[in-house]
Coordinates of C-alpha atoms in Angstrom, one line a residue:
Chain A
M1 CA 74.6 65.5 115.2
V2 CA 72.5 67.4 112.7
D3 CA 70.0 65.4 110.8
L4 CA 70.6 65.1 107.0
S5 CA 66.9 66.2 106.4
I6 CA 67.7 69.5 108.2
I7 CA 70.7 70.1 106.1
L8 CA 68.8 69.5 103.0
A9 CA 65.8 71.6 104.2
G10 CA 68.3 74.4 105.0
F11 CA 69.9 74.3 101.6
S12 CA 66.5 74.2 99.8
D13 CA 65.6 77.4 101.8
A14 CA 68.7 79.0 100.6
F15 CA 68.2 78.2 96.9
S16 CA 64.7 79.6 96.7
L17 CA 64.1 82.3 94.2
T18 CA 63.4 85.0 96.7
N19 CA 66.6 84.3 98.5
L20 CA 68.6 84.1 95.3
L21 CA 67.3 87.6 94.3
F22 CA 68.1 89.1 97.7
V23 CA 71.7 87.5 97.7
L24 CA 72.1 88.9 94.1
F25 CA 70.9 92.3 95.4
G26 CA 73.3 92.2 98.3
V27 CA 76.2 91.2 96.1
V28 CA 75.6 94.0 93.6
L29 CA 75.2 96.5 96.4
G30 CA 78.3 95.2 98.2
Q31 CA 80.4 95.4 95.0
F32 CA 79.2 98.8 94.2
V33 CA 79.7 100.3 97.7
G34 CA 83.0 98.5 98.1
A35 CA 84.1 100.1 94.8
V36 CA 83.4 103.6 96.1
P37 CA 86.4 104.7 98.3
G38 CA 85.4 105.6 101.8
I39 CA 82.2 103.6 102.1
G40 CA 82.7 99.9 102.2
P41 CA 80.6 96.9 103.0
I42 CA 80.6 97.3 106.8
M43 CA 78.9 100.7 106.6
A44 CA 76.5 99.3 104.0
M45 CA 75.7 96.4 106.3
A46 CA 75.3 98.7 109.3
I47 CA 72.8 100.9 107.4
A48 CA 71.0 97.9 105.9
I49 CA 70.4 95.9 109.1
P50 CA 67.4 97.9 110.3
F51 CA 65.8 97.4 106.9
T52 CA 66.0 93.7 107.2
F53 CA 63.3 93.6 109.8
A54 CA 60.6 93.0 107.3
L55 CA 62.4 90.0 105.8
S56 CA 62.5 86.4 106.9
P57 CA 65.6 85.5 109.0
I58 CA 67.2 83.4 106.2
V59 CA 66.6 86.1 103.6
A60 CA 67.8 88.9 105.8
I61 CA 71.0 87.2 106.8
S62 CA 71.6 86.0 103.3
F63 CA 71.3 89.5 102.0
L64 CA 73.9 90.8 104.5
V65 CA 76.2 88.0 103.7
G66 CA 75.8 89.0 100.0
V67 CA 76.7 92.6 100.9
N68 CA 79.7 91.5 102.9
K69 CA 81.1 89.2 100.2
G70 CA 80.4 91.6 97.4
G71 CA 82.1 94.3 99.4
L72 CA 85.3 92.2 99.7
V73 CA 85.4 92.0 95.9
G74 CA 84.4 95.7 95.3
G75 CA 86.9 96.9 97.9
A76 CA 89.8 95.7 95.7
V77 CA 88.7 98.0 92.8
P78 CA 89.7 101.4 94.3
A79 CA 92.7 99.8 95.9
I80 CA 93.9 98.7 92.5
L81 CA 92.8 101.6 90.5
M82 CA 93.4 104.5 92.9
N83 CA 95.7 103.1 95.6
T84 CA 92.8 103.9 97.9
P85 CA 91.5 100.7 99.5
G86 CA 87.7 100.7 99.7
T87 CA 88.1 98.5 102.7
P88 CA 91.1 98.1 105.1
D89 CA 91.3 94.4 104.0
A90 CA 92.2 95.5 100.5
A91 CA 95.2 97.6 101.5
A92 CA 97.6 94.8 100.8
T93 CA 96.0 94.3 97.4
A94 CA 97.0 97.9 96.5
L95 CA 100.7 97.0 96.9
D96 CA 100.8 95.1 93.6
G97 CA 97.4 96.0 92.1
Y98 CA 98.0 99.7 91.8
P99 CA 101.5 99.2 90.0
L100 CA 99.7 96.8 87.7
A101 CA 97.0 99.3 86.9
K102 CA 99.6 102.0 86.2
Q103 CA 101.2 99.6 83.7
G104 CA 97.9 99.6 81.8
K105 CA 96.4 96.4 83.1
P106 CA 93.7 97.5 85.5
L107 CA 91.3 94.8 84.3
K108 CA 93.8 92.1 84.7
A109 CA 94.6 93.2 88.2
T110 CA 90.9 93.5 89.2
K111 CA 90.0 90.1 87.7
M112 CA 92.9 88.5 89.5
A113 CA 91.5 90.0 92.7
L114 CA 88.1 88.7 91.8
F115 CA 89.2 85.1 91.1
S116 CA 91.6 85.0 94.1
S117 CA 88.9 86.4 96.4
I118 CA 86.3 83.9 95.3
T119 CA 88.9 81.0 95.5
G120 CA 89.8 81.9 99.1
D121 CA 86.2 82.6 100.1
T122 CA 85.0 79.3 98.7
F123 CA 87.8 77.4 100.4
S124 CA 87.0 79.1 103.7
D125 CA 83.3 78.4 103.3
I126 CA 83.9 74.7 102.7
V127 CA 86.1 74.6 105.8
L128 CA 83.4 76.4 107.7
I129 CA 80.7 73.9 106.6
T130 CA 82.8 70.8 107.1
V131 CA 85.0 71.4 110.1
S132 CA 83.6 74.4 111.9
A133 CA 83.1 72.7 115.3
P134 CA 86.6 71.2 115.6
L135 CA 88.3 74.4 114.4
A136 CA 86.4 76.4 117.0
V137 CA 87.5 74.1 119.7
L138 CA 91.1 74.7 118.6
A139 CA 90.6 78.4 118.6
L140 CA 89.0 78.2 122.0
K141 CA 92.0 76.5 123.3
M142 CA 94.1 79.5 122.7
G143 CA 94.0 81.4 126.0
P144 CA 94.9 85.0 126.6
I145 CA 98.6 84.2 126.9
E146 CA 98.7 82.6 123.4
I147 CA 96.5 85.4 122.0
A148 CA 98.8 88.1 123.4
A149 CA 101.8 86.2 122.0
L150 CA 100.1 85.9 118.6
M151 CA 99.5 89.6 118.5
I152 CA 103.1 90.4 119.3
F153 CA 104.1 88.1 116.5
T154 CA 101.7 89.8 114.2
F155 CA 103.1 93.2 115.1
S156 CA 106.7 92.1 114.7
V157 CA 106.0 90.7 111.2
L158 CA 104.0 93.7 110.1
A159 CA 106.5 96.3 111.5
G160 CA 109.2 94.6 109.6
L161 CA 107.2 94.0 106.4
M162 CA 105.9 97.5 105.8
G163 CA 108.5 99.9 104.5
S164 CA 112.3 99.9 104.9
S165 CA 112.5 100.9 108.5
L166 CA 111.7 98.6 111.4
I167 CA 111.7 101.6 113.8
K168 CA 109.1 103.4 111.8
G169 CA 107.0 100.3 111.6
L170 CA 107.2 100.1 115.5
I171 CA 106.3 103.7 115.8
A172 CA 103.2 103.2 113.6
A173 CA 102.2 100.2 115.7
V174 CA 102.9 102.0 119.0
L175 CA 100.9 105.0 117.9
G176 CA 98.0 102.8 116.9
L177 CA 98.1 101.1 120.3
L178 CA 98.3 104.4 122.0
V179 CA 95.2 105.7 120.2
A180 CA 93.4 102.5 121.1
C181 CA 94.0 103.4 124.7
I182 CA 91.7 106.4 124.5
G183 CA 88.4 105.7 126.1
S184 CA 88.1 103.5 129.2
D185 CA 90.6 101.0 130.4
P186 CA 89.4 97.4 129.8
E187 CA 89.7 96.2 133.4
N188 CA 88.6 99.0 135.6
F189 CA 86.5 101.0 133.1
T190 CA 88.0 104.3 134.3
P191 CA 88.2 107.2 131.8
R192 CA 91.5 107.3 130.1
L193 CA 92.9 110.1 127.9
I194 CA 89.4 111.4 127.0
F195 CA 90.3 115.0 128.0
G196 CA 86.8 115.7 129.3
Y197 CA 85.0 114.5 126.1
W198 CA 82.7 111.9 127.5
D199 CA 81.8 110.9 123.9
L200 CA 85.1 109.2 123.8
F201 CA 84.5 107.0 126.9
D202 CA 83.7 104.0 124.7
G203 CA 86.8 104.6 122.7
L204 CA 87.4 106.3 119.4
P205 CA 84.7 105.3 116.9
L206 CA 86.1 102.7 114.5
P207 CA 84.5 104.1 111.4
S208 CA 85.9 107.6 112.1
V209 CA 89.4 106.4 112.6
A210 CA 89.5 103.9 109.8
I211 CA 87.9 106.1 107.2
G212 CA 89.9 109.2 108.2
V213 CA 93.2 107.4 108.2
L214 CA 92.7 105.1 105.2
A215 CA 90.3 107.0 102.9
I216 CA 90.3 110.8 103.6
S217 CA 94.1 111.0 104.1
E218 CA 94.7 109.4 100.7
I219 CA 92.0 111.8 99.2
L220 CA 94.0 114.7 100.7
H221 CA 97.2 113.4 99.2
R222 CA 95.5 113.0 95.8
M223 CA 93.8 116.4 95.9
S224 CA 97.1 118.2 96.8
E225 CA 98.7 116.6 93.8
S226 CA 96.0 117.4 91.4
F227 CA 95.4 121.0 92.7
G228 CA 94.3 123.1 89.8
R229 CA 94.5 120.3 87.3
V230 CA 91.4 118.2 86.4
R231 CA 92.2 114.7 85.3
P232 CA 90.5 111.3 85.6
A233 CA 90.9 109.5 89.0
I234 CA 93.0 107.0 87.1
E235 CA 94.4 107.3 83.6
F236 CA 94.3 104.0 81.7
V237 CA 96.8 103.1 79.1
E238 CA 94.8 101.5 76.3
S239 CA 96.1 98.2 75.1
D240 CA 95.3 96.3 71.9
D241 CA 96.4 93.1 73.5
P242 CA 93.4 91.3 74.9
D243 CA 95.7 89.3 77.3
Q244 CA 96.3 92.6 79.2
D245 CA 92.6 92.7 80.1
R246 CA 92.1 89.2 81.3
V247 CA 93.7 86.6 83.5
T248 CA 94.7 83.6 81.5
W249 CA 94.2 80.1 82.8
A250 CA 98.0 79.7 83.0
E251 CA 98.3 82.9 85.1
Y252 CA 95.5 81.7 87.4
W253 CA 96.9 78.2 87.7
G254 CA 100.4 79.6 88.3
C255 CA 99.1 81.3 91.4
R256 CA 97.4 78.2 92.9
F257 CA 99.8 77.6 95.7
T258 CA 99.8 81.3 96.6
M259 CA 96.0 81.3 96.7
L260 CA 95.9 78.1 98.6
R261 CA 98.4 79.3 101.2
G262 CA 96.5 82.6 101.4
A263 CA 93.2 80.8 101.9
V264 CA 94.7 78.6 104.7
I265 CA 96.2 81.7 106.5
G266 CA 92.9 83.5 106.1
T267 CA 90.9 80.5 107.4
I268 CA 93.2 80.0 110.4
L269 CA 93.4 83.7 111.4
G270 CA 89.7 84.2 110.7
A271 CA 88.8 81.4 113.1
L272 CA 90.7 83.3 115.8
P273 CA 88.6 86.2 117.1
G274 CA 90.0 89.7 116.7
I275 CA 92.9 89.1 114.3
G276 CA 90.9 90.0 111.2
S277 CA 91.3 90.0 107.5
T278 CA 93.7 92.9 107.2
A279 CA 96.4 91.0 109.2
A280 CA 95.6 87.9 107.2
A281 CA 96.1 89.7 103.9
F282 CA 99.5 91.1 104.9
M283 CA 100.7 87.9 106.5
S284 CA 99.8 86.0 103.3
Y285 CA 101.5 88.7 101.3
A286 CA 104.6 88.4 103.4
F287 CA 104.7 84.7 103.0
A288 CA 104.2 84.9 99.3
K289 CA 107.0 87.4 99.0
A290 CA 109.3 85.5 101.2
S291 CA 108.8 82.2 99.3
S292 CA 109.0 83.8 95.8
K293 CA 111.9 83.2 93.5
D294 CA 111.7 86.8 92.6
P295 CA 110.8 88.8 95.7
S296 CA 112.0 92.1 94.2
S297 CA 109.0 92.0 91.7
F298 CA 106.6 92.3 94.6
G299 CA 105.2 95.8 94.9
K300 CA 105.8 96.4 91.2
G301 CA 102.7 94.6 89.8
N302 CA 103.2 90.9 90.7
L303 CA 100.0 88.8 90.2
H304 CA 101.1 86.6 93.1
G305 CA 100.9 89.7 95.4
I306 CA 97.2 90.3 94.5
A307 CA 96.4 86.5 94.7
A308 CA 98.0 86.2 98.2
S309 CA 96.2 89.2 99.8
E310 CA 92.8 88.7 98.2
S311 CA 92.6 85.0 98.8
A312 CA 93.6 85.5 102.5
N313 CA 91.3 88.5 103.2
S314 CA 88.3 86.8 101.6
A315 CA 89.0 83.5 103.4
V316 CA 88.7 85.3 106.7
M317 CA 85.0 86.1 106.1
G318 CA 83.8 82.4 106.1
A319 CA 86.1 81.5 108.9
N320 CA 85.0 84.4 111.0
L321 CA 81.7 82.6 111.3
I322 CA 83.2 79.6 112.9
P323 CA 83.6 81.1 116.5
L324 CA 80.4 83.1 115.8
L325 CA 78.2 80.1 115.0
T326 CA 79.7 77.7 117.5
L327 CA 80.7 80.0 120.4
G328 CA 78.7 83.2 119.7
I329 CA 81.9 85.2 119.6
P330 CA 82.2 87.5 116.6
G331 CA 85.7 87.5 115.0
S332 CA 85.3 90.8 113.2
V333 CA 83.2 93.9 112.7
G334 CA 81.3 92.1 109.9
A335 CA 80.6 89.1 112.1
A336 CA 79.5 91.4 114.9
L337 CA 77.0 93.0 112.5
I338 CA 75.8 89.5 111.6
V339 CA 75.4 88.8 115.3
S340 CA 73.1 91.9 115.6
A341 CA 71.1 90.7 112.6
F342 CA 70.7 87.3 114.3
M343 CA 69.6 88.9 117.5
I344 CA 67.1 91.2 115.7
H345 CA 65.5 88.0 114.3
G346 CA 65.3 86.3 117.7
M347 CA 68.3 83.9 117.4
Q348 CA 71.1 83.5 119.8
P349 CA 74.4 82.5 118.2
G350 CA 76.3 79.9 120.2
P351 CA 76.7 76.2 120.8
L352 CA 72.9 75.5 120.7
L353 CA 72.4 77.2 117.4
F354 CA 73.2 74.1 115.4
E355 CA 70.7 72.1 117.5
N356 CA 67.9 74.6 117.7
Q357 CA 68.3 76.5 114.4
G358 CA 70.1 73.9 112.3
R359 CA 67.9 74.5 109.3
L360 CA 68.7 78.2 109.4
V361 CA 72.5 77.6 109.8
Y362 CA 72.6 75.3 106.8
G363 CA 70.5 77.8 104.9
L364 CA 73.1 80.3 105.7
F365 CA 75.8 78.0 104.4
G366 CA 73.8 77.5 101.2
A367 CA 73.5 81.3 100.9
M368 CA 77.2 81.7 101.3
L369 CA 78.0 79.3 98.5
M370 CA 75.4 81.0 96.3
A371 CA 76.9 84.4 97.1
N372 CA 80.3 83.2 96.0
F373 CA 78.9 82.0 92.7
L374 CA 76.9 85.2 92.1
N375 CA 80.0 87.3 93.2
L376 CA 81.9 85.7 90.4
W377 CA 79.4 86.4 87.7
V378 CA 78.4 89.9 89.0
G379 CA 82.1 90.7 89.2
Q380 CA 82.8 89.5 85.7
I381 CA 80.0 91.7 84.3
G382 CA 80.3 94.5 86.9
L383 CA 84.1 95.1 87.1
R384 CA 84.1 97.2 83.9
L385 CA 81.3 99.2 85.4
W386 CA 82.9 99.6 88.8
V387 CA 86.1 100.6 86.9
K388 CA 84.0 103.4 85.3
V389 CA 82.8 104.4 88.8
V390 CA 86.4 105.4 89.7
S391 CA 87.2 106.6 86.1
A392 CA 85.2 109.8 86.3
P393 CA 87.1 113.1 86.9
E394 CA 88.9 113.3 90.3
S395 CA 87.0 116.5 91.1
I396 CA 83.6 114.7 91.2
I397 CA 85.1 111.4 92.7
F398 CA 86.8 113.2 95.5
S399 CA 84.0 115.7 96.4
S400 CA 81.4 112.9 96.3
A401 CA 83.6 110.5 98.3
L402 CA 84.1 113.2 100.9
L403 CA 80.4 113.9 101.2
L404 CA 79.7 110.2 101.5
C405 CA 82.3 109.8 104.1
F406 CA 80.8 112.7 106.1
V407 CA 77.3 111.3 105.8
G408 CA 78.3 107.7 106.4
V409 CA 80.5 108.5 109.4
A410 CA 77.8 110.8 110.8
M411 CA 75.3 108.0 110.6
A412 CA 77.6 105.4 112.0
T413 CA 78.6 107.5 114.9
S414 CA 75.3 109.4 115.4
G415 CA 76.5 112.8 114.9
L416 CA 79.2 115.3 113.7
F417 CA 81.5 114.5 116.6
G418 CA 82.5 111.3 114.7
V419 CA 83.1 113.4 111.6
A420 CA 85.4 115.8 113.4
I421 CA 87.4 112.8 114.8
M422 CA 87.5 111.4 111.2
L423 CA 89.0 114.7 110.0
I424 CA 91.6 114.7 112.8
F425 CA 92.6 111.2 111.9
A426 CA 92.7 112.1 108.2
V427 CA 95.3 114.8 109.0
L428 CA 97.2 112.4 111.2
G429 CA 97.1 109.8 108.5
Y430 CA 98.2 112.3 105.9
L431 CA 101.2 113.4 108.0
L432 CA 102.2 109.8 108.9
S433 CA 102.1 108.7 105.3
S434 CA 104.0 111.8 104.2
F435 CA 106.7 111.0 106.6
G436 CA 106.8 107.4 105.6
Y437 CA 105.0 105.7 108.3
S438 CA 102.7 102.7 107.5
L439 CA 99.0 103.6 108.0
V440 CA 98.2 99.9 107.7
I441 CA 100.2 99.0 110.8
F442 CA 98.7 101.9 112.6
I443 CA 95.2 100.8 111.8
I444 CA 95.8 97.1 112.6
A445 CA 97.3 98.1 116.0
F446 CA 94.3 100.3 116.7
F447 CA 92.0 97.4 115.8
L448 CA 93.8 95.0 118.0
G449 CA 94.7 97.3 120.8
P450 CA 91.9 96.7 123.2
R451 CA 92.0 93.0 122.8
F452 CA 95.8 93.1 123.2
E453 CA 95.6 94.9 126.5
K454 CA 92.8 92.6 127.7
S455 CA 94.9 89.6 126.8
I456 CA 97.8 90.9 128.8
A457 CA 95.5 91.7 131.7
Q458 CA 94.0 88.2 131.6
S459 CA 97.5 86.6 131.2
L460 CA 98.6 88.5 134.4
A461 CA 95.6 87.2 136.2
L462 CA 96.3 83.7 135.1
T463 CA 100.0 83.9 136.0
N464 CA 99.4 85.8 139.3
G465 CA 101.2 88.8 137.9
D466 CA 104.3 86.9 136.8
L467 CA 104.4 86.9 133.0
T468 CA 107.5 84.7 133.0
Q469 CA 105.1 81.8 133.7
A470 CA 104.2 82.1 130.1
Y471 CA 106.9 79.5 129.5
Q472 CA 104.3 76.9 130.5
S473 CA 102.5 77.5 127.2
P474 CA 104.5 76.0 124.4
V475 CA 102.4 77.8 121.8
A476 CA 103.0 81.2 123.4
V477 CA 106.7 80.5 123.7
A478 CA 107.0 79.4 120.1
L479 CA 105.2 82.5 119.0
L480 CA 107.4 84.8 121.1
I481 CA 110.5 83.1 119.8
L482 CA 109.2 83.6 116.3
S483 CA 108.6 87.3 117.1
V484 CA 112.2 87.8 118.3
V485 CA 113.6 85.9 115.3
S486 CA 111.5 87.9 112.8
F487 CA 112.4 91.1 114.5
F488 CA 116.1 90.5 114.2
W489 CA 115.7 89.0 110.7
F490 CA 113.8 92.1 109.5
L491 CA 116.4 94.3 111.2
K492 CA 119.2 92.6 109.3
R493 CA 117.3 92.6 106.1
N494 CA 116.5 96.3 106.4
A495 CA 120.1 97.1 107.2
A496 CA 121.2 95.3 104.1
V497 CA 118.7 97.1 101.9
E498 CA 119.8 100.4 103.4
K499 CA 123.4 99.6 102.8
E500 CA 122.6 98.8 99.2
Q501 CA 120.6 102.0 98.8
N502 CA 123.5 104.1 100.2
S503 CA 126.0 102.4 98.0
Chain B
M1 CA 123.8 116.1 111.7
R2 CA 121.6 116.7 108.5
F3 CA 118.1 118.0 108.7
T4 CA 115.9 115.1 107.3
A5 CA 112.3 114.1 107.3
D6 CA 113.0 111.2 109.6
R7 CA 114.9 113.5 112.1
V8 CA 112.0 115.9 112.2
S9 CA 109.4 113.2 112.8
G10 CA 111.7 111.3 115.2
T11 CA 112.2 114.5 117.3
L12 CA 108.4 115.0 117.3
F13 CA 107.8 111.4 118.5
L14 CA 110.5 111.7 121.1
A15 CA 108.9 114.8 122.4
L16 CA 105.4 113.3 122.2
G17 CA 106.5 110.2 124.1
L18 CA 108.1 112.2 126.8
A19 CA 105.2 114.6 127.0
L20 CA 102.8 111.7 127.3
Y21 CA 104.8 110.0 130.0
F22 CA 105.6 113.0 132.2
L23 CA 102.6 115.4 131.5
I24 CA 99.6 114.0 129.8
I25 CA 99.2 110.4 131.2
P26 CA 99.6 111.5 134.8
N27 CA 97.0 114.1 134.4
Y28 CA 94.5 112.3 132.2
V29 CA 94.6 108.7 133.4
E30 CA 93.1 107.8 136.7
S31 CA 95.1 105.7 139.2
V32 CA 93.6 102.5 140.3
T33 CA 95.2 100.2 142.9
D34 CA 93.0 97.1 142.3
G35 CA 93.2 94.8 139.3
N36 CA 95.8 93.0 137.4
I37 CA 96.8 95.8 135.1
S38 CA 96.8 99.5 136.0
P39 CA 95.0 101.8 133.6
D40 CA 98.2 103.8 133.0
M41 CA 100.5 100.8 132.4
M42 CA 99.8 100.3 128.8
P43 CA 100.0 104.0 127.8
N44 CA 103.1 104.6 129.9
S45 CA 104.9 101.6 128.3
L46 CA 103.8 102.7 124.9
S47 CA 104.9 106.3 125.4
L48 CA 108.3 105.2 126.5
I49 CA 108.7 102.9 123.5
L50 CA 107.5 105.8 121.3
A51 CA 110.1 108.1 122.8
L52 CA 112.8 105.4 122.5
C53 CA 111.9 104.8 118.8
G54 CA 111.8 108.5 118.1
A55 CA 115.3 108.9 119.6
L56 CA 116.6 105.9 117.5
L57 CA 115.1 107.4 114.4
V58 CA 116.9 110.7 115.0
F59 CA 120.2 108.9 115.2
K60 CA 119.5 106.5 112.4
P61 CA 117.2 108.1 109.9
T62 CA 116.3 106.6 106.6
L63 CA 116.6 108.4 103.2
H64 CA 112.9 109.2 103.1
S65 CA 111.9 112.6 102.0
T66 CA 108.5 114.2 102.1
Q67 CA 106.6 116.3 99.6
T68 CA 107.1 120.0 99.1
M69 CA 105.9 122.7 101.5
R70 CA 103.6 123.9 98.7
S71 CA 101.9 120.5 98.8
F72 CA 101.5 120.7 102.6
A73 CA 100.0 124.3 102.2
I74 CA 97.5 123.0 99.6
T75 CA 96.5 120.2 102.0
A76 CA 96.1 122.7 104.8
A77 CA 93.7 124.7 102.6
Y78 CA 91.6 121.6 101.9
V79 CA 91.5 120.7 105.6
F80 CA 90.5 124.3 106.4
I81 CA 87.6 123.9 104.0
L82 CA 86.5 120.6 105.5
T83 CA 86.8 121.9 109.0
A84 CA 84.7 125.0 108.1
G85 CA 82.3 122.6 106.4
I86 CA 81.9 120.5 109.5
Y87 CA 81.3 123.6 111.7
A88 CA 78.8 125.0 109.2
M89 CA 77.1 121.6 109.1
S90 CA 76.6 121.7 112.8
L91 CA 74.8 125.1 112.4
F92 CA 72.9 124.8 109.1
G93 CA 72.9 121.1 108.2
F94 CA 74.2 118.9 105.4
V95 CA 71.5 119.9 102.9
Y96 CA 72.8 123.5 102.7
V97 CA 76.5 123.0 103.5
G98 CA 77.2 119.8 101.6
P99 CA 76.8 121.3 98.1
A100 CA 78.9 124.3 99.2
V101 CA 81.7 122.1 100.4
A102 CA 81.5 120.0 97.2
L103 CA 81.6 123.2 95.1
A104 CA 84.6 124.6 97.0
I105 CA 86.5 121.3 96.6
M106 CA 85.7 120.9 92.9
L107 CA 86.7 124.5 92.2
M108 CA 90.0 124.1 94.1
I109 CA 90.8 120.9 92.1
G110 CA 90.2 123.0 89.0
E111 CA 86.9 121.8 87.7
R112 CA 85.2 124.3 85.6
R113 CA 83.0 122.2 83.3
P114 CA 79.3 123.1 84.1
I115 CA 78.1 119.5 83.6
W116 CA 80.5 118.1 86.1
L117 CA 80.0 120.9 88.5
V118 CA 76.2 120.4 88.4
A119 CA 76.8 116.6 88.9
G120 CA 79.0 117.1 91.9
V121 CA 77.2 120.1 93.5
V122 CA 73.6 119.3 92.8
A123 CA 73.1 115.7 91.6
M124 CA 75.4 113.9 94.1
P125 CA 74.1 115.7 97.3
A126 CA 70.6 115.2 96.0
L127 CA 71.3 111.5 95.5
I128 CA 72.7 111.3 99.0
W129 CA 69.7 113.1 100.4
F130 CA 67.3 110.7 98.6
L131 CA 69.2 107.6 99.6
V132 CA 69.6 108.5 103.3
V133 CA 66.4 110.4 104.0
Q134 CA 63.9 108.9 101.6
V135 CA 65.1 105.3 101.1
L136 CA 66.8 104.6 104.4
G137 CA 64.7 106.9 106.6
R138 CA 67.7 108.3 108.5
A139 CA 68.5 111.9 109.2
L140 CA 71.3 113.7 107.6
P141 CA 73.8 115.5 109.8

């Protein structure tokens, strides 16, 4: 049990002026880089970590937390204004944010994203602070069979949710899993599908694939559309009605259940390593759409769609730290970067962290709450500025974004090989989206692929090669039944939609 | 049978799945007898699912249509510039090639205003150089 004096000392460390300034700097930097398509907070964090050597551990980690949280808010800006998610997490936000921006309400959409993001994030941080240990124990009880079943359920929901064709959703998921097979197999570590390129032995670099598929492919689409015609990256319809530029209390309060549900989904999925914020955002979106009285308004600028995805993806960030702080298992790329920052400063995340470094842990919690507060105010002031960042002519936005992606990926992957892979996946992403395949399912499947295969291998080991033994796990059975039910439900729903379209 | 975007992509995925299963995976995945899961189990299963889904899509396509061939051709031109840019960067470095790539992209988009061209071709690469080399102390590609 942690002493109250340690908790208070930790919080007092967090609320020092130096720490406040570094968190503020981190939030501003995070929002800015999140707003620039193709960069994102992960890359900013990766680049910033070596520069935190000179800082004290609490200041360094608080700064990185600020960058990560700021990036979650900033990532929604290009998603809403350009339909180009600054981060994969913001892809679900674009579904309703972009149509709302096209209707002349870009500030309303970005502010709703800001408020929902901070609501979800604060909820998740409070859960982290109060019940981190019990939740981590729950997450730990999910063995490989349950994790594999959970991933199958996630794929079945996502494949049905994205687009009108379940088959195309499945193809996107299968392609993502196939691409994730490139590298070494997780059990025997033999080279697999590397075609003689030993640089691929550790698998395809995540920044190359993610930035290529999500950012560059969208830029290619946009550049082909605007060929020979200079225009702003987004053209705003000016409105005299101030309500179009803000979120009223009634609108915010009307989304309270959507945000709460999103925050709960994000917190639960965030506590499970490997699932991540993108899956949480889409799952929350699916639930919001399914429970809506007017599901047809989703995808056309419904504030509930933005609230659902942003509250869920931001809630993941705090919950990701639950397995990290209590078990030493990072739940996401962002959490993995925070682990490396911990280790740089001589700390070992895990069960003993609360006992040995309690003051630092509670300092981190204080910094997280402070970052949420600063995120709100920096967002309120900065959103108009970040909107300007993507309001410049497309020519400079796209050429600059391309150069930044080149440099960022080259730094993240230590060379131009990663940049070449990024371009290959940009072309693949362009073709997939041109032919109506979901890039988001592809990228989620790519992220989850290695863990999915590992879970299956571990499940086979546990069941002596007989997967039918999975019936002994009620959680796995329930998830697999839900997967089958959702598969047929989406099949039926899509057939009805297709029939309606044909008629 | 009508020629639709889904039938084209479905046929490609059917062919890709079969090529993976019969040609690529047997040649580029090592066989291991030990362990719980063979290295080729996952790719083989996925390639068969891919082929099956491709075949299903050929027989049951949606109404999706793609953009025009002109649009694909323009994208191919942009991809060519970017590919040439990466190759040139491997020879001459980002400092010389980055501005040239930015200029080519901006001109293709249709930008002719000198102030924006200077901003995109000179100011932005200079800012990137300053940030990466001077501030972060890292090397540019």
